[in-house]
Short mmCIF file of C-alpha atoms (C1' of nucleotides) in Angstrom, two decimals:
data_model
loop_
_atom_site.label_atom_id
_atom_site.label_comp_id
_atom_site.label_asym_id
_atom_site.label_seq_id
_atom_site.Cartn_x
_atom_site.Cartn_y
_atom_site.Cartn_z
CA UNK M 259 70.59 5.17 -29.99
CA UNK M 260 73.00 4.04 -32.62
CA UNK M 261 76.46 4.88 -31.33
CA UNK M 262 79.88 4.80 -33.40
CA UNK M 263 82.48 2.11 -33.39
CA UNK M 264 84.35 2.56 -30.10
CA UNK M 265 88.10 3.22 -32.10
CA UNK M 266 85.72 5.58 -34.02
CA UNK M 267 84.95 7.70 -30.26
CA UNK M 268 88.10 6.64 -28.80
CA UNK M 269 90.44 8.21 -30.91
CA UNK M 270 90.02 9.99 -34.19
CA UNK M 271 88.08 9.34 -37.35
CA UNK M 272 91.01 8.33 -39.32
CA UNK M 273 91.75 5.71 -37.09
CA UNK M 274 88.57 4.74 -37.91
CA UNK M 275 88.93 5.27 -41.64
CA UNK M 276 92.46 3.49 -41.58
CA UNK M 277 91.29 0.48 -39.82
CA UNK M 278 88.19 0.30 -42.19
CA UNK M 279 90.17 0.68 -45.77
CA UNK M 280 92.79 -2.13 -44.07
CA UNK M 281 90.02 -4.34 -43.88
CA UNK M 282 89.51 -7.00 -46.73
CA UNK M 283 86.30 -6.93 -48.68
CA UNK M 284 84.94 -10.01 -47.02
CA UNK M 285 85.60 -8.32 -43.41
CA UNK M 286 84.10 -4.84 -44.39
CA UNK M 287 80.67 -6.47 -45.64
CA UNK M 288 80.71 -7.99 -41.91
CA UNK M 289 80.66 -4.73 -40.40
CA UNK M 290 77.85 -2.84 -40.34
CA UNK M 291 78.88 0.01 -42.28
CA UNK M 292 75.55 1.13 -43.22
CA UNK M 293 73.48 4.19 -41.39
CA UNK M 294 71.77 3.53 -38.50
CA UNK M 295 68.46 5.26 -39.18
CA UNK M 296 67.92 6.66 -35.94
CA UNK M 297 71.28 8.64 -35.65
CA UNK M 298 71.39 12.45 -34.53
CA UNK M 299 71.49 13.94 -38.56
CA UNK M 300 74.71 15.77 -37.88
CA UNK M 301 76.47 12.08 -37.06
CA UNK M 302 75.04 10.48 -39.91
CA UNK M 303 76.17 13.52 -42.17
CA UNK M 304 79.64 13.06 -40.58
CA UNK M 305 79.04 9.13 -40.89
CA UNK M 306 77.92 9.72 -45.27
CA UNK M 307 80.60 11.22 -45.70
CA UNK M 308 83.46 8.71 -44.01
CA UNK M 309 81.05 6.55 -45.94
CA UNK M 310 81.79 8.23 -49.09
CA UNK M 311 85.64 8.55 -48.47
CA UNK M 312 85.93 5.05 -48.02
CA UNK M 313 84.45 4.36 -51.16
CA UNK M 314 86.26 6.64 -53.19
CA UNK M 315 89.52 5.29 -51.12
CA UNK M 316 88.22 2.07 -52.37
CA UNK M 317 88.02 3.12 -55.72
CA UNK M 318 91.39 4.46 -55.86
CA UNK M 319 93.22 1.14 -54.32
CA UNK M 320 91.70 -0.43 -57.46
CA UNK M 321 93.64 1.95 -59.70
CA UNK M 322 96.74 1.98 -57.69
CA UNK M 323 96.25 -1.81 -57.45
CA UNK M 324 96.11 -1.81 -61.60
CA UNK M 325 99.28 -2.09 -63.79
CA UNK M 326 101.00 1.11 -64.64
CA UNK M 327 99.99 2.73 -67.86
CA UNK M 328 96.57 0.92 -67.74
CA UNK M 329 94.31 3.86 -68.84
CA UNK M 330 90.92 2.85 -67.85
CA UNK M 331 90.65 4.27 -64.86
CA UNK M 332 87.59 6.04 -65.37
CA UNK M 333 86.72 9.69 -65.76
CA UNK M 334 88.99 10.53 -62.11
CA UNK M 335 91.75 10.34 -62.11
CA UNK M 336 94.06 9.17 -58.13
CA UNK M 337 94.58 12.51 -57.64
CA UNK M 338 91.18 13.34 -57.98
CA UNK M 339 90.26 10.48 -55.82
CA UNK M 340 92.61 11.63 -53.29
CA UNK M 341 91.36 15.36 -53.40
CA UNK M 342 87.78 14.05 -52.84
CA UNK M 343 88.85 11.75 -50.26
CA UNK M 344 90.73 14.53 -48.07
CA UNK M 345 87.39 16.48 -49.01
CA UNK M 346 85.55 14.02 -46.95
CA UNK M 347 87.75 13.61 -44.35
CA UNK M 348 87.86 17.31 -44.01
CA UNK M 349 84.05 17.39 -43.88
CA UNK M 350 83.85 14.66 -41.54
CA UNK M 351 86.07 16.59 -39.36
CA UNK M 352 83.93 19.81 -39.16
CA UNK M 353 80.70 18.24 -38.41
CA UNK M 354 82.18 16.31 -35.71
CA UNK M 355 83.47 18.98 -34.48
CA UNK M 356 80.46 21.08 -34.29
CA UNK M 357 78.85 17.71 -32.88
CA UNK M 358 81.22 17.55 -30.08
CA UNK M 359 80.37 21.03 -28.64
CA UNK M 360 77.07 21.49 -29.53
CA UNK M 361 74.78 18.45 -30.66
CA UNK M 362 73.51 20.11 -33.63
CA UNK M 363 71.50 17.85 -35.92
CA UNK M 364 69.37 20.22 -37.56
CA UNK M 365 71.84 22.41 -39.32
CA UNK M 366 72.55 19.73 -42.31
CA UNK M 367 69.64 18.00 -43.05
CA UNK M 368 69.45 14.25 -42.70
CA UNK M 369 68.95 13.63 -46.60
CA UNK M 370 71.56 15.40 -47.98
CA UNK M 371 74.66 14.65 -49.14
CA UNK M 372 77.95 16.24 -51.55
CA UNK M 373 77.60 15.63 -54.81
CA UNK M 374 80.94 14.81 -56.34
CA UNK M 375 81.63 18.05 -57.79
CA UNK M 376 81.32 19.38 -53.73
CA UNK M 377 77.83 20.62 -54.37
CA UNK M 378 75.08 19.61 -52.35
CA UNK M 379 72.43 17.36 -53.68
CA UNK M 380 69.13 16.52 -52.34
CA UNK M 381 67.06 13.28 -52.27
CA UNK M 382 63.97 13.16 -53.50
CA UNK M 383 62.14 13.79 -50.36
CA UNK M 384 60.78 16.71 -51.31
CA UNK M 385 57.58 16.62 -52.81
CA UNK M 386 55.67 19.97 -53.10
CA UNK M 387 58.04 21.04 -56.31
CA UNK M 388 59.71 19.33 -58.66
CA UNK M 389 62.78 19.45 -60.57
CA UNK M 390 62.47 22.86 -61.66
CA UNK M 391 65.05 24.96 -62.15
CA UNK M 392 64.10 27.67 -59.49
CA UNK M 393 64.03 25.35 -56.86
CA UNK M 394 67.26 25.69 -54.88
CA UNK M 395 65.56 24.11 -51.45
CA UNK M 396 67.62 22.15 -49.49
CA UNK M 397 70.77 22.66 -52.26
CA UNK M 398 72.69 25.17 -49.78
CA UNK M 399 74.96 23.97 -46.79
CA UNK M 400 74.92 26.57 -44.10
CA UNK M 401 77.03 25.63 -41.15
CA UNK M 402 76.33 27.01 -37.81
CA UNK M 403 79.30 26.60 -36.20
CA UNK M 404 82.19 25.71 -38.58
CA UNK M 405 85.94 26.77 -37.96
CA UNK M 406 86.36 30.66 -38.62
CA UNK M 407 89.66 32.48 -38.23
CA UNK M 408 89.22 36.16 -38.67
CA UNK M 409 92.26 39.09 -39.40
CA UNK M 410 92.21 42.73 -39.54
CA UNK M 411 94.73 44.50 -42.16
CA UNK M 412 95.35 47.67 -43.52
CA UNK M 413 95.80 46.58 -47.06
CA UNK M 414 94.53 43.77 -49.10
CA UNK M 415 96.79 40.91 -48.51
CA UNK M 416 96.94 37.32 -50.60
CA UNK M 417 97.06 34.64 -48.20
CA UNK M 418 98.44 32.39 -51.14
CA UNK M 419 94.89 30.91 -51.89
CA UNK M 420 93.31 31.72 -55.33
CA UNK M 421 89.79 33.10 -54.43
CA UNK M 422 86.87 33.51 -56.47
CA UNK M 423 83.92 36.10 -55.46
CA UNK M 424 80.46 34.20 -55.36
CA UNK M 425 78.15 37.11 -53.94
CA UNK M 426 78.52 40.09 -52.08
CA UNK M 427 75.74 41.75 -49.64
CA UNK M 428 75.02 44.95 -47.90
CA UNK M 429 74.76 43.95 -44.45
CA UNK M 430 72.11 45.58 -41.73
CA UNK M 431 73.49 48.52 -39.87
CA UNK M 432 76.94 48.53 -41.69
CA UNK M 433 78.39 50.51 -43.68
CA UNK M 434 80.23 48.93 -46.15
CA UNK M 435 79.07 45.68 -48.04
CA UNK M 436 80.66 42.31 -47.16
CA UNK M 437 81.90 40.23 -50.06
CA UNK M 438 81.88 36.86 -50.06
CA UNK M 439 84.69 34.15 -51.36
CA UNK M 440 85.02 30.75 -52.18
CA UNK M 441 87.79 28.80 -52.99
CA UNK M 442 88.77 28.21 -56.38
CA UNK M 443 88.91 24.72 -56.49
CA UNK M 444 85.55 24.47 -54.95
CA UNK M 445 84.68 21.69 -57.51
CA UNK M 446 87.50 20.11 -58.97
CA UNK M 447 89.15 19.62 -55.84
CA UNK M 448 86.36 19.70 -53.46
CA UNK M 449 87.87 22.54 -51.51
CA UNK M 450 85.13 24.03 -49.30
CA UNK M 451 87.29 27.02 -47.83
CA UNK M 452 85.64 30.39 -47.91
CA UNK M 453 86.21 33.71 -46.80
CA UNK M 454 84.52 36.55 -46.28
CA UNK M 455 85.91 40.35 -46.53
CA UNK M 456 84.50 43.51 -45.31
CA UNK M 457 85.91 47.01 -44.78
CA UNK M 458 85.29 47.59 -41.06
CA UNK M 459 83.49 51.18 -40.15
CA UNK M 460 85.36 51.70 -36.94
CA UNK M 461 88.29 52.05 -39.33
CA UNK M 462 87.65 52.50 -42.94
CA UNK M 463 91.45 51.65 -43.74
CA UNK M 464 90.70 48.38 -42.04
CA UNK M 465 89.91 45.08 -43.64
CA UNK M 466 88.02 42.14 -41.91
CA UNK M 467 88.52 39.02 -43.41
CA UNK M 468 86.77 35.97 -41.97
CA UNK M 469 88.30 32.63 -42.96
CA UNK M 470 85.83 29.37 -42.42
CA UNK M 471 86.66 26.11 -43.44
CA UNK M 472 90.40 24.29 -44.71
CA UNK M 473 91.93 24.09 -47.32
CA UNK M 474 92.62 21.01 -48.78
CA UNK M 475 93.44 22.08 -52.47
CA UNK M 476 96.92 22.64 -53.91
CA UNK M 477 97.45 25.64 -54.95
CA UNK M 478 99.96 26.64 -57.43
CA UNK M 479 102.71 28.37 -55.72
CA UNK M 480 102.58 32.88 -56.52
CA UNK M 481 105.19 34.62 -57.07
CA UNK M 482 106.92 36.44 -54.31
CA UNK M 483 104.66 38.30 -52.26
CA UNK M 484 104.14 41.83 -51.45
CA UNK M 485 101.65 44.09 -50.29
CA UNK M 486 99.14 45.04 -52.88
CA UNK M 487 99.71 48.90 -53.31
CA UNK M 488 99.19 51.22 -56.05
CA UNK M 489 101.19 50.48 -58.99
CA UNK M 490 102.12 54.15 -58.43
CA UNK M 491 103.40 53.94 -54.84
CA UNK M 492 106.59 52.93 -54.00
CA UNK M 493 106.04 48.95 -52.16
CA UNK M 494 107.46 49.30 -48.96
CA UNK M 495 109.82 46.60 -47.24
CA UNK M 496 106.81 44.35 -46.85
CA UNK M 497 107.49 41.62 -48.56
CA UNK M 498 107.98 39.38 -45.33
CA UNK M 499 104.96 38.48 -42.81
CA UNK M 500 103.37 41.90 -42.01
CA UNK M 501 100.66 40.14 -39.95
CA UNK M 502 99.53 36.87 -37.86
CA UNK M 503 96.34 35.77 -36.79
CA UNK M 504 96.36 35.40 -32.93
CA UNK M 505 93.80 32.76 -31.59
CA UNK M 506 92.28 33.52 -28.52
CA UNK M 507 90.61 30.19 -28.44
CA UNK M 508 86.93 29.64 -28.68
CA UNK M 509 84.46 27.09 -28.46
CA UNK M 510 85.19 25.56 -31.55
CA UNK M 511 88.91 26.00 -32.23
CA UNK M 512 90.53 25.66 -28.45
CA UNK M 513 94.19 26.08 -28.49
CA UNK M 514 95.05 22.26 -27.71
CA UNK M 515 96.85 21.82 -31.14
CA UNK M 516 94.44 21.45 -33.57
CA UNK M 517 93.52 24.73 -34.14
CA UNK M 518 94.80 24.74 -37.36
CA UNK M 519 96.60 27.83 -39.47
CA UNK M 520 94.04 29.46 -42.26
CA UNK M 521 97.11 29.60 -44.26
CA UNK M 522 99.14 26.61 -43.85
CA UNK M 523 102.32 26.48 -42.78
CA UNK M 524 103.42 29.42 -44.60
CA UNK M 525 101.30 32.30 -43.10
CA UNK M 526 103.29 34.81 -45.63
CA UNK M 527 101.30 38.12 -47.04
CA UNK M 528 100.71 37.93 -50.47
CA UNK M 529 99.61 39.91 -52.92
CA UNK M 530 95.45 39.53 -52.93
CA UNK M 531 93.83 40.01 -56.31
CA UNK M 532 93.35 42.92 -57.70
CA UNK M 533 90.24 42.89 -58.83
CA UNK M 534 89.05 42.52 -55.35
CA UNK M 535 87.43 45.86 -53.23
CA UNK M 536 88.94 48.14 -55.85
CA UNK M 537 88.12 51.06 -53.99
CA UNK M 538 91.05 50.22 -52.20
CA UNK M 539 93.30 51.94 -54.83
CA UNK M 540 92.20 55.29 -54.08
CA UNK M 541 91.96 55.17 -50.14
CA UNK M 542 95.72 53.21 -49.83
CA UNK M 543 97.83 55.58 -49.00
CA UNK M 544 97.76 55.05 -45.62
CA UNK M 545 97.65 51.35 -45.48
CA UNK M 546 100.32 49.54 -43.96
CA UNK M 547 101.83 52.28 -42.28
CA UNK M 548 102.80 50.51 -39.54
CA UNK M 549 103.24 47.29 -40.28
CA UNK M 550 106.86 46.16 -40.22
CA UNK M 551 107.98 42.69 -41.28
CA UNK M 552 108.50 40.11 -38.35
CA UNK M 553 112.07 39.02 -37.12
CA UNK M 554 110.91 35.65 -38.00
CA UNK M 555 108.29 33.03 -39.70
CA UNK M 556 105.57 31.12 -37.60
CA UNK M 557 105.45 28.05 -39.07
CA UNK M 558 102.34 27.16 -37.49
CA UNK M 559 99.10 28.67 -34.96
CA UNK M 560 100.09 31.36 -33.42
CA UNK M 561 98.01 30.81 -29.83
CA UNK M 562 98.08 33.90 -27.19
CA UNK M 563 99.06 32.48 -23.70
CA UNK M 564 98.30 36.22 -21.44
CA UNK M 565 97.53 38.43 -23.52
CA UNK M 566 95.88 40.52 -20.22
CA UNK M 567 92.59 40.41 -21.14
CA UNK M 568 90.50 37.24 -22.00
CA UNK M 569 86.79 36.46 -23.69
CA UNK M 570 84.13 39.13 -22.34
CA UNK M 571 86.62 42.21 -21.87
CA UNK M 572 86.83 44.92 -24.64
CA UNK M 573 90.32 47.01 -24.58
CA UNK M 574 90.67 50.02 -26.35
CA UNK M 575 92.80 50.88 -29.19
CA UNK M 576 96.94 50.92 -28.48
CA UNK M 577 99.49 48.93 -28.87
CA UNK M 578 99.63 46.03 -26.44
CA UNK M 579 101.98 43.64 -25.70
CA UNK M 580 101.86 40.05 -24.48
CA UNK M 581 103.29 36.39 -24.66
CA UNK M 582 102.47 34.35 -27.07
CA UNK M 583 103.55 30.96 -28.47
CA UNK M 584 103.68 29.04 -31.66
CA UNK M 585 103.61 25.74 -32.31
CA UNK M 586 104.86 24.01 -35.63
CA UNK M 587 103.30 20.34 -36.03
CA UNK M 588 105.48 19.73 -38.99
CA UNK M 589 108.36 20.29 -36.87
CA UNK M 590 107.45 19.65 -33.19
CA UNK M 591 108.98 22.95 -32.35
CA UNK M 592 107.59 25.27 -29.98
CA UNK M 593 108.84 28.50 -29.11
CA UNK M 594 107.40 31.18 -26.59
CA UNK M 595 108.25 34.82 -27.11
CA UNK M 596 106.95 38.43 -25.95
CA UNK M 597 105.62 41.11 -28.40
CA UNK M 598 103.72 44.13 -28.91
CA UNK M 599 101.00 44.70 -31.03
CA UNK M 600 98.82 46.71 -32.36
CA UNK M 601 95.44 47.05 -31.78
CA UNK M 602 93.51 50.05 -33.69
CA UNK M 603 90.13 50.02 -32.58
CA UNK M 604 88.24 48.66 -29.64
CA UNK M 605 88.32 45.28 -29.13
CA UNK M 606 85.70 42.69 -27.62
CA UNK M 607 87.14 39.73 -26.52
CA UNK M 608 84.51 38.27 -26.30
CA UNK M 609 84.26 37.92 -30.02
CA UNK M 610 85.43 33.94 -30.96
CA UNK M 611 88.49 34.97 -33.18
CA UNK M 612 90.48 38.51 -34.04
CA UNK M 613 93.94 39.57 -34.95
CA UNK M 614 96.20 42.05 -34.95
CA UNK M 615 98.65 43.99 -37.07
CA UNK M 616 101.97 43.81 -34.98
CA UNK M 617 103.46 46.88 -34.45
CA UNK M 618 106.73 48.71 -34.11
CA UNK M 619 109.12 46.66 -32.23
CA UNK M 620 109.18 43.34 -29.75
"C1'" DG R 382 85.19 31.13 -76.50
"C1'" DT R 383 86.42 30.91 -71.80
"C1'" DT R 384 86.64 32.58 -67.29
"C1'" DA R 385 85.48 35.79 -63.65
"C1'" DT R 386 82.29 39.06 -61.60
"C1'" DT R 387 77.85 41.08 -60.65
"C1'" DT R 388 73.49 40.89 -58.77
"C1'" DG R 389 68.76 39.50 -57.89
"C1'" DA R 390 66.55 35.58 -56.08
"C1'" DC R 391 66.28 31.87 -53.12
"C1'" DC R 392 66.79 29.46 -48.86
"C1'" DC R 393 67.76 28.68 -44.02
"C1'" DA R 394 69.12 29.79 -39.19
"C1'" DC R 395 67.67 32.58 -35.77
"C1'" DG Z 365 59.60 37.50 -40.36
"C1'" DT Z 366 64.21 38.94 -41.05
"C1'" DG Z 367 69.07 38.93 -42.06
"C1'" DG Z 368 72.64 36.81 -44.10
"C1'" DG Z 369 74.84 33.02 -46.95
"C1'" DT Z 370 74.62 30.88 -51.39
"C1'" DC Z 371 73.13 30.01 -56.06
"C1'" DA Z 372 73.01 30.88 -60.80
"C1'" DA Z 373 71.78 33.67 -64.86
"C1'" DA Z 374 73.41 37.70 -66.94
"C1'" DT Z 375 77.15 40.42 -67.91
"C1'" DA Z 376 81.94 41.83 -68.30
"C1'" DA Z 377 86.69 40.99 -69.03
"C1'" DC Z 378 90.28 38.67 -71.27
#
DNA sequence: GTTATTTGACCCAC
DNA sequence: GTGGGTCAAATAAC
């Protein structure tokens, strides 16, 4: 069993990545950077794609390395090394993540890899079709257990992400369909971030939205946000955080400090586009009714400490209150507080991730 | 013409 | 075998 350098298990993967790219040429072709062939395939994906990182990183110390306004740089350009790069990083990441709790080396296939455009592309193992254009085997990249945050509003919200809609599918047993989101710089900035939305049935007012993956895109800054409401309808004093996703902790995202905000550091409600779940617009007037704006701004996860009930108990609907912190990396700040909240349908804990809408007062 | 959405088909985890 | 996630051609919107 091939095992990874011991800075790689010790500490973190960029530890191993730094001490890799501050290697010389001569000193990287002396370590035996190439895949073991008889590693678990969820390592060696995680191990292709530091692989790949430290080639683009490569490539992109050559054009930092060249004299300023020398032009031939290729068709990328640094920051679209340095997109791709965190793209990697941020892929290397999630599979050894999953890998840590749960050895799963069958999810990814061994013999697949991101193309550079974030797709997936597939050796030429496969035998029994060829090239056509049909075949789509082995071209998607379904994670079982990848980072999810989920939230519950009342309204459709932008999170300050441009989305784009990919599918949607009527789902066994429910109601309403679930549409499905990916982000929009999927392939010019590798961003593999997707979301999910679906109107939930205990509450038809009531929006899940299941986040998976990071962000590693920039954006371009929206205007000031507000809740998305009928142009009709007077906008109510919403235009500050209405909501924040609570983590209860879970196997893949404990609450040791790297459970990471879906949203960055600037968890503020935007307005979501338009165009998405119209049928919003004529069921809206009673969204947001209780939401109120927060006496302050959670610059980071917002991680329940005793919140009275924990994984495996279901509480009813009410408002609740409990103690909860938040934790800014940027700033090393930390601040406890009690609160109340909201909760409008029954809850089971024992679900992996869930928020709620804070309510009335703290 | 370009970009976004829709939707049926395909593929994979369970 | 089935359900759900993703792809990509067709279509719509701008």
């Amino acid at each position: 069993m091939w095992n990874f350098p011991s800075i790689f298990q010790s500490s973190c993967p960029l530890a191993y990545i730094n001490k890799m790219l501050s290697l010389s040429s001569q000193e990287r072709h002396t370590m035996d950077t190439s895949c073991p062939e008889n590693l678990p395939a969820g390592r060696k994906k995680a191990f292709d794609e530091l692989e790949r990182g430290r080639k683009l990183a490569i490539q992109l110390q050559i054009m930092l390395s060249k004299p300023a306004g020398d032009d031939a740089d290729g068709p990328l350009s640094a920051k679209d090394l340095v997109a791709k790069i965190l793209g990697t990083f941020t892929e290397s990441l999630s599979i050894l993540n999953c890998s840590a709790s749960d050895e799963v080396s069958s999810q990814v296939p061994a013999n697949t890899h991101l193309s550079c455009d974030g797709r997936k592309s597939e050796d030429s193992g496969e035998s029994s079709k060829t090239s056509a254009p049909t075949d789509r085997r082995g071209c998607y990249k379904r994670r079982k257990t990848s980072q999810t945050w989920t939230r519950f509003t009342t309204s459709l919200i932008d999170d300050g992400h441009a989305w784009r809609k990919y599918g949607q599918k009527v789902i066994l047993n429910a109601q309403y369909p679930r549409n499905y989101y990916r982000c929009s710089h999927k392939f010019d900035q590798g961003c593999q971030a997707t979301k999910q939305v679906q109107r939930t049935e205990e509450d038809p007012r009531m929006y899940r939205t299941t986040y998976k993956g990071h962000h590693i895109c920039k954006s371009q800054p929206k205007p000031a946000p507000h809740i998305m409401l009928d142009d009709s309808t007077p906008t109510p004093t919403l235009s500050r955080d209405s909501s924040i996703l609570l983590g209860f902790g879970s196997n893949n995202k404990p609450n040791d400090g790297h459970f990471f905000h879906p949203f960055g550091s600037n968890p503020l409600i935007k307005q979501e586009s338009k165009e998405e779940l119209p049928s919003l617009k004529h069921n809206q007037s009673s969204s947001s009714d209780y939401l109120v704006p927060l006496p302050f701004k959670s610059s980071g996860p917002m991680a329940v400490l005793s919140p009275g009930s924990d994984h495996g108990d279901v509480i009813s609907s009410g408002v609740y209150s409990c103690t909860a912190s938040t934790h800014s990396l940027e700033m090393g700040m930390e601040m406890d507080m009690d609160m109340h909240m909201m909760v409008p349908s029954v809850v089971d804990f024992s679900d992996d991730d869930f928020n709620f809408n804070f309510a009335d007062q703290y």
